[in-house]
């Protein structure tokens, strides 16, 4: 039996939103985004913006951030992406 299944590399890229954005960023223009962690330069983030969990599906955990105060409520551990 042969099953049509994606390669392990493709699955790892698609499962991680940050890796997927990095992959597409090399190929085409995509909206600005940042991995939110301790190294994130907060002065480079424009509000309002979106925050979404790095892993997940179905828009679970996605939120609109109105200002820096909203942003600072999120953990700075690399588990969220910030997008325009």
Short mmCIF file of N, CA, C and O in Angstrom, two decimals:
data_model
loop_
_atom_site.label_atom_id
_atom_site.label_comp_id
_atom_site.label_asym_id
_atom_site.label_seq_id
_atom_site.Cartn_x
_atom_site.Cartn_y
_atom_site.Cartn_z
N UNK A 1 0.85 -1.18 0.00
CA UNK A 1 0.00 0.00 0.00
C UNK A 1 0.89 1.23 0.00
O UNK A 1 1.83 1.33 0.79
N UNK A 2 0.59 2.16 -0.88
CA UNK A 2 1.30 3.44 -0.90
C UNK A 2 0.34 4.53 -0.47
O UNK A 2 -0.76 4.64 -1.00
N UNK A 3 0.76 5.29 0.50
CA UNK A 3 -0.06 6.39 1.00
C UNK A 3 0.50 7.72 0.52
O UNK A 3 1.71 7.95 0.63
N UNK A 4 -0.35 8.60 0.01
CA UNK A 4 0.13 9.94 -0.37
C UNK A 4 0.24 10.79 0.90
O UNK A 4 -0.76 11.17 1.50
N UNK A 5 1.44 11.01 1.34
CA UNK A 5 1.66 11.78 2.57
C UNK A 5 2.83 12.73 2.35
O UNK A 5 3.77 12.44 1.62
N UNK A 6 2.75 13.87 2.95
CA UNK A 6 3.81 14.87 2.83
C UNK A 6 5.06 14.40 3.54
O UNK A 6 5.01 13.60 4.47
N UNK A 7 6.19 14.96 3.11
CA UNK A 7 7.45 14.62 3.74
C UNK A 7 7.49 15.15 5.18
O UNK A 7 6.75 16.09 5.52
N UNK A 8 8.35 14.59 5.99
CA UNK A 8 8.50 15.05 7.37
C UNK A 8 8.88 16.52 7.40
O UNK A 8 8.34 17.29 8.20
N UNK A 9 9.78 16.94 6.53
CA UNK A 9 10.21 18.34 6.47
C UNK A 9 9.02 19.27 6.17
O UNK A 9 8.84 20.30 6.82
N UNK A 10 8.19 18.89 5.20
CA UNK A 10 7.01 19.70 4.86
C UNK A 10 6.04 19.79 6.04
O UNK A 10 5.50 20.86 6.33
N UNK A 11 5.84 18.68 6.70
CA UNK A 11 4.93 18.67 7.86
C UNK A 11 5.46 19.53 9.00
O UNK A 11 4.69 20.25 9.64
N UNK A 12 6.77 19.49 9.25
CA UNK A 12 7.35 20.31 10.31
C UNK A 12 7.22 21.79 9.99
O UNK A 12 6.97 22.61 10.88
N UNK A 13 7.40 22.16 8.74
CA UNK A 13 7.27 23.57 8.33
C UNK A 13 5.82 24.02 8.47
O UNK A 13 5.54 25.09 9.01
N UNK A 14 4.89 23.23 7.99
CA UNK A 14 3.48 23.62 8.00
C UNK A 14 2.88 23.65 9.40
O UNK A 14 1.97 24.42 9.67
N UNK A 15 3.39 22.85 10.29
CA UNK A 15 2.86 22.79 11.66
C UNK A 15 3.25 24.01 12.48
O UNK A 15 2.53 24.42 13.38
N UNK A 16 4.37 24.62 12.16
CA UNK A 16 4.91 25.77 12.90
C UNK A 16 4.68 27.04 12.08
O UNK A 16 5.30 27.23 11.04
N UNK A 17 3.77 27.89 12.53
CA UNK A 17 3.44 29.10 11.76
C UNK A 17 4.65 29.99 11.50
O UNK A 17 4.76 30.59 10.44
N UNK A 18 5.55 30.09 12.45
CA UNK A 18 6.74 30.92 12.26
C UNK A 18 7.61 30.35 11.15
O UNK A 18 8.06 31.06 10.26
N UNK A 19 7.86 29.04 11.18
CA UNK A 19 8.66 28.42 10.12
C UNK A 19 7.98 28.56 8.76
O UNK A 19 8.64 28.77 7.75
N UNK A 20 6.66 28.46 8.74
CA UNK A 20 5.92 28.61 7.49
C UNK A 20 6.05 30.03 6.94
O UNK A 20 6.29 30.23 5.74
N UNK A 21 5.94 31.03 7.81
CA UNK A 21 6.12 32.41 7.36
C UNK A 21 7.54 32.65 6.86
O UNK A 21 7.74 33.32 5.84
N UNK A 22 8.52 32.11 7.54
CA UNK A 22 9.91 32.23 7.10
C UNK A 22 10.10 31.58 5.73
O UNK A 22 10.77 32.13 4.86
N UNK A 23 9.49 30.43 5.52
CA UNK A 23 9.58 29.73 4.24
C UNK A 23 8.99 30.59 3.12
O UNK A 23 9.61 30.77 2.08
N UNK A 24 7.79 31.13 3.32
CA UNK A 24 7.15 31.93 2.29
C UNK A 24 7.81 33.28 2.12
O UNK A 24 7.79 33.85 1.03
N UNK A 25 8.38 33.82 3.18
CA UNK A 25 9.05 35.12 3.08
C UNK A 25 10.22 35.06 2.11
O UNK A 25 10.53 36.04 1.45
N UNK A 26 10.84 33.92 1.99
CA UNK A 26 11.95 33.76 1.05
C UNK A 26 11.45 33.70 -0.39
O UNK A 26 12.18 34.00 -1.32
N UNK A 27 10.20 33.30 -0.58
CA UNK A 27 9.67 33.08 -1.93
C UNK A 27 8.82 34.25 -2.44
O UNK A 27 8.75 34.47 -3.64
N UNK A 28 8.20 35.00 -1.57
CA UNK A 28 7.26 36.03 -1.99
C UNK A 28 7.06 37.05 -0.88
O UNK A 28 7.53 36.87 0.23
N UNK A 29 6.31 38.11 -1.16
CA UNK A 29 6.02 39.11 -0.14
C UNK A 29 4.88 38.62 0.75
O UNK A 29 3.87 38.14 0.27
N UNK A 30 5.07 38.74 2.03
CA UNK A 30 4.02 38.46 2.99
C UNK A 30 3.95 39.62 3.99
O UNK A 30 4.89 40.40 4.10
N UNK A 31 2.86 39.75 4.72
CA UNK A 31 2.76 40.85 5.70
C UNK A 31 3.87 40.79 6.74
O UNK A 31 4.43 39.73 7.01
N UNK A 32 4.18 41.95 7.32
CA UNK A 32 5.19 42.00 8.37
C UNK A 32 4.76 41.12 9.54
O UNK A 32 3.58 41.06 9.89
N UNK A 33 5.73 40.46 10.14
CA UNK A 33 5.46 39.60 11.29
C UNK A 33 6.70 39.57 12.17
O UNK A 33 7.80 39.90 11.74
N UNK A 34 6.50 39.17 13.40
CA UNK A 34 7.62 39.02 14.34
C UNK A 34 7.29 37.87 15.29
O UNK A 34 6.14 37.68 15.68
N UNK A 35 8.32 37.14 15.63
CA UNK A 35 8.19 36.14 16.68
C UNK A 35 8.34 36.91 17.99
O UNK A 35 9.32 37.62 18.20
N UNK A 36 7.34 36.82 18.86
CA UNK A 36 7.34 37.61 20.09
C UNK A 36 8.12 36.86 21.17
O UNK A 36 7.67 35.85 21.70
N UNK A 37 9.31 37.38 21.46
CA UNK A 37 10.14 36.80 22.51
C UNK A 37 10.92 37.92 23.20
O UNK A 37 10.68 39.10 22.95
N UNK A 38 11.85 37.56 24.06
CA UNK A 38 12.61 38.55 24.83
C UNK A 38 13.44 39.47 23.94
O UNK A 38 13.76 40.59 24.34
N UNK A 39 13.76 39.06 22.72
CA UNK A 39 14.56 39.87 21.81
C UNK A 39 13.74 40.77 20.89
O UNK A 39 14.31 41.54 20.12
N UNK A 40 12.42 40.68 20.94
CA UNK A 40 11.57 41.46 20.05
C UNK A 40 11.69 42.95 20.36
O UNK A 40 11.56 43.37 21.50
N UNK A 41 11.95 43.73 19.31
CA UNK A 41 12.04 45.19 19.43
C UNK A 41 10.63 45.76 19.40
O UNK A 41 10.00 45.85 18.34
N UNK A 42 10.13 46.15 20.54
CA UNK A 42 8.75 46.62 20.64
C UNK A 42 8.51 47.91 19.87
O UNK A 42 7.38 48.18 19.47
N UNK A 43 9.56 48.68 19.61
CA UNK A 43 9.38 49.93 18.85
C UNK A 43 9.08 49.66 17.38
O UNK A 43 8.64 50.57 16.67
N UNK A 44 9.29 48.44 16.91
CA UNK A 44 9.04 48.10 15.51
C UNK A 44 7.62 47.55 15.28
O UNK A 44 7.27 47.23 14.15
N UNK A 45 6.82 47.49 16.33
CA UNK A 45 5.46 46.96 16.21
C UNK A 45 4.48 48.11 16.12
O UNK A 45 4.49 49.01 16.95
N UNK A 46 3.63 48.07 15.09
CA UNK A 46 2.59 49.09 14.89
C UNK A 46 1.25 48.53 15.36
O UNK A 46 0.94 47.36 15.14
N UNK A 47 0.48 49.38 15.98
CA UNK A 47 -0.83 48.97 16.49
C UNK A 47 -1.92 49.66 15.71
O UNK A 47 -1.73 50.76 15.22
N UNK A 48 -3.08 49.03 15.59
CA UNK A 48 -3.43 47.70 16.09
C UNK A 48 -2.73 46.63 15.26
O UNK A 48 -2.31 46.86 14.12
N UNK A 49 -2.61 45.44 15.85
CA UNK A 49 -2.00 44.31 15.16
C UNK A 49 -2.63 43.03 15.68
O UNK A 49 -3.47 43.06 16.58
N UNK A 50 -2.25 41.92 15.07
CA UNK A 50 -2.76 40.61 15.48
C UNK A 50 -1.70 39.84 16.24
O UNK A 50 -0.52 39.93 15.92
N UNK A 51 -2.15 39.07 17.20
CA UNK A 51 -1.29 38.10 17.89
C UNK A 51 -1.93 36.74 17.66
O UNK A 51 -3.15 36.59 17.76
N UNK A 52 -1.10 35.77 17.32
CA UNK A 52 -1.62 34.43 17.13
C UNK A 52 -0.62 33.43 17.68
O UNK A 52 0.59 33.64 17.59
N UNK A 53 -1.13 32.35 18.26
CA UNK A 53 -0.23 31.32 18.76
C UNK A 53 0.62 30.76 17.62
O UNK A 53 0.14 30.61 16.50
N UNK A 54 1.86 30.46 17.91
CA UNK A 54 2.77 29.91 16.90
C UNK A 54 2.28 28.55 16.42
O UNK A 54 2.43 28.21 15.25
N UNK A 55 1.73 27.77 17.30
CA UNK A 55 1.19 26.45 16.95
C UNK A 55 -0.31 26.46 17.19
O UNK A 55 -0.78 27.07 18.15
N UNK A 56 -1.05 25.82 16.34
CA UNK A 56 -2.49 25.74 16.52
C UNK A 56 -3.20 25.90 15.20
O UNK A 56 -2.59 26.07 14.16
N UNK A 57 -4.52 25.83 15.26
CA UNK A 57 -5.33 25.91 14.05
C UNK A 57 -6.71 26.45 14.41
O UNK A 57 -7.07 26.54 15.57
N UNK A 58 -7.45 26.80 13.38
CA UNK A 58 -8.83 27.21 13.58
C UNK A 58 -8.99 28.55 14.27
O UNK A 58 -10.00 28.80 14.88
N UNK A 59 -8.01 29.39 14.18
CA UNK A 59 -8.04 30.73 14.78
C UNK A 59 -8.14 30.72 16.30
O UNK A 59 -8.46 31.74 16.91
N UNK A 60 -7.88 29.58 16.92
CA UNK A 60 -7.90 29.53 18.39
C UNK A 60 -6.74 30.35 18.94
O UNK A 60 -5.59 30.19 18.52
N UNK A 61 -7.04 31.24 19.87
CA UNK A 61 -6.02 32.03 20.53
C UNK A 61 -5.62 33.29 19.79
O UNK A 61 -4.79 34.06 20.27
N UNK A 62 -6.21 33.55 18.61
CA UNK A 62 -5.89 34.76 17.84
C UNK A 62 -6.58 35.95 18.50
O UNK A 62 -7.73 35.86 18.94
N UNK A 63 -5.87 37.08 18.59
CA UNK A 63 -6.47 38.27 19.19
C UNK A 63 -5.94 39.53 18.51
O UNK A 63 -4.88 39.53 17.91
N UNK A 64 -6.72 40.59 18.61
CA UNK A 64 -6.32 41.90 18.13
C UNK A 64 -5.72 42.65 19.30
O UNK A 64 -6.32 42.70 20.38
N UNK A 65 -4.54 43.22 19.09
CA UNK A 65 -3.87 44.01 20.12
C UNK A 65 -4.02 45.48 19.76
O UNK A 65 -3.60 45.91 18.69
N UNK A 66 -4.63 46.25 20.65
CA UNK A 66 -4.87 47.65 20.38
C UNK A 66 -3.69 48.54 20.71
O UNK A 66 -3.52 49.61 20.12
N UNK A 67 -2.86 48.11 21.64
CA UNK A 67 -1.72 48.93 22.05
C UNK A 67 -0.67 48.07 22.75
O UNK A 67 -0.84 46.86 22.92
N UNK A 68 0.42 48.71 23.15
CA UNK A 68 1.52 47.99 23.78
C UNK A 68 1.09 47.32 25.09
O UNK A 68 1.59 46.26 25.44
N UNK A 69 0.16 47.91 25.78
CA UNK A 69 -0.35 47.33 27.03
C UNK A 69 -0.93 45.94 26.78
O UNK A 69 -0.68 45.02 27.53
N UNK A 70 -1.70 45.81 25.69
CA UNK A 70 -2.25 44.49 25.32
C UNK A 70 -1.12 43.52 24.99
O UNK A 70 -1.16 42.36 25.39
N UNK A 71 -0.13 43.99 24.26
CA UNK A 71 1.00 43.15 23.86
C UNK A 71 1.76 42.61 25.07
O UNK A 71 2.12 41.44 25.13
N UNK A 72 1.97 43.46 26.06
CA UNK A 72 2.76 43.07 27.22
C UNK A 72 2.07 42.03 28.11
O UNK A 72 2.70 41.46 28.99
N UNK A 73 0.81 41.76 27.84
CA UNK A 73 0.09 40.70 28.58
C UNK A 73 0.47 39.31 28.07
O UNK A 73 0.21 38.32 28.74
N UNK A 74 1.05 39.24 26.88
CA UNK A 74 1.42 37.95 26.29
C UNK A 74 2.77 37.48 26.82
O UNK A 74 3.65 38.29 27.11
N UNK A 75 2.96 36.17 26.89
CA UNK A 75 4.28 35.66 27.30
C UNK A 75 5.31 35.94 26.21
O UNK A 75 5.03 35.77 25.03
N UNK A 76 6.51 36.37 26.60
CA UNK A 76 7.58 36.67 25.64
C UNK A 76 8.50 35.45 25.50
O UNK A 76 9.70 35.54 25.64
N UNK A 77 7.89 34.31 25.20
CA UNK A 77 8.64 33.05 25.15
C UNK A 77 8.70 32.43 23.76
O UNK A 77 9.06 31.28 23.61
N UNK A 78 8.30 33.20 22.73
CA UNK A 78 8.34 32.68 21.37
C UNK A 78 7.13 31.87 20.99
O UNK A 78 7.09 31.26 19.93
N UNK A 79 6.10 31.87 21.83
CA UNK A 79 4.91 31.08 21.54
C UNK A 79 3.87 31.87 20.75
O UNK A 79 2.85 31.30 20.34
N UNK A 80 4.11 33.17 20.51
CA UNK A 80 3.17 33.99 19.74
C UNK A 80 3.87 34.67 18.57
O UNK A 80 5.05 35.03 18.66
N UNK A 81 3.11 34.88 17.49
CA UNK A 81 3.53 35.68 16.35
C UNK A 81 2.73 36.97 16.39
O UNK A 81 1.55 36.98 16.73
N UNK A 82 3.38 38.06 16.02
CA UNK A 82 2.71 39.36 15.91
C UNK A 82 2.71 39.72 14.43
O UNK A 82 3.74 39.67 13.77
N UNK A 83 1.52 40.07 13.90
CA UNK A 83 1.39 40.41 12.50
C UNK A 83 0.61 41.70 12.33
O UNK A 83 -0.25 42.02 13.14
N UNK A 84 0.91 42.41 11.21
CA UNK A 84 0.17 43.64 10.91
C UNK A 84 -1.28 43.31 10.60
O UNK A 84 -1.62 42.22 10.28
#
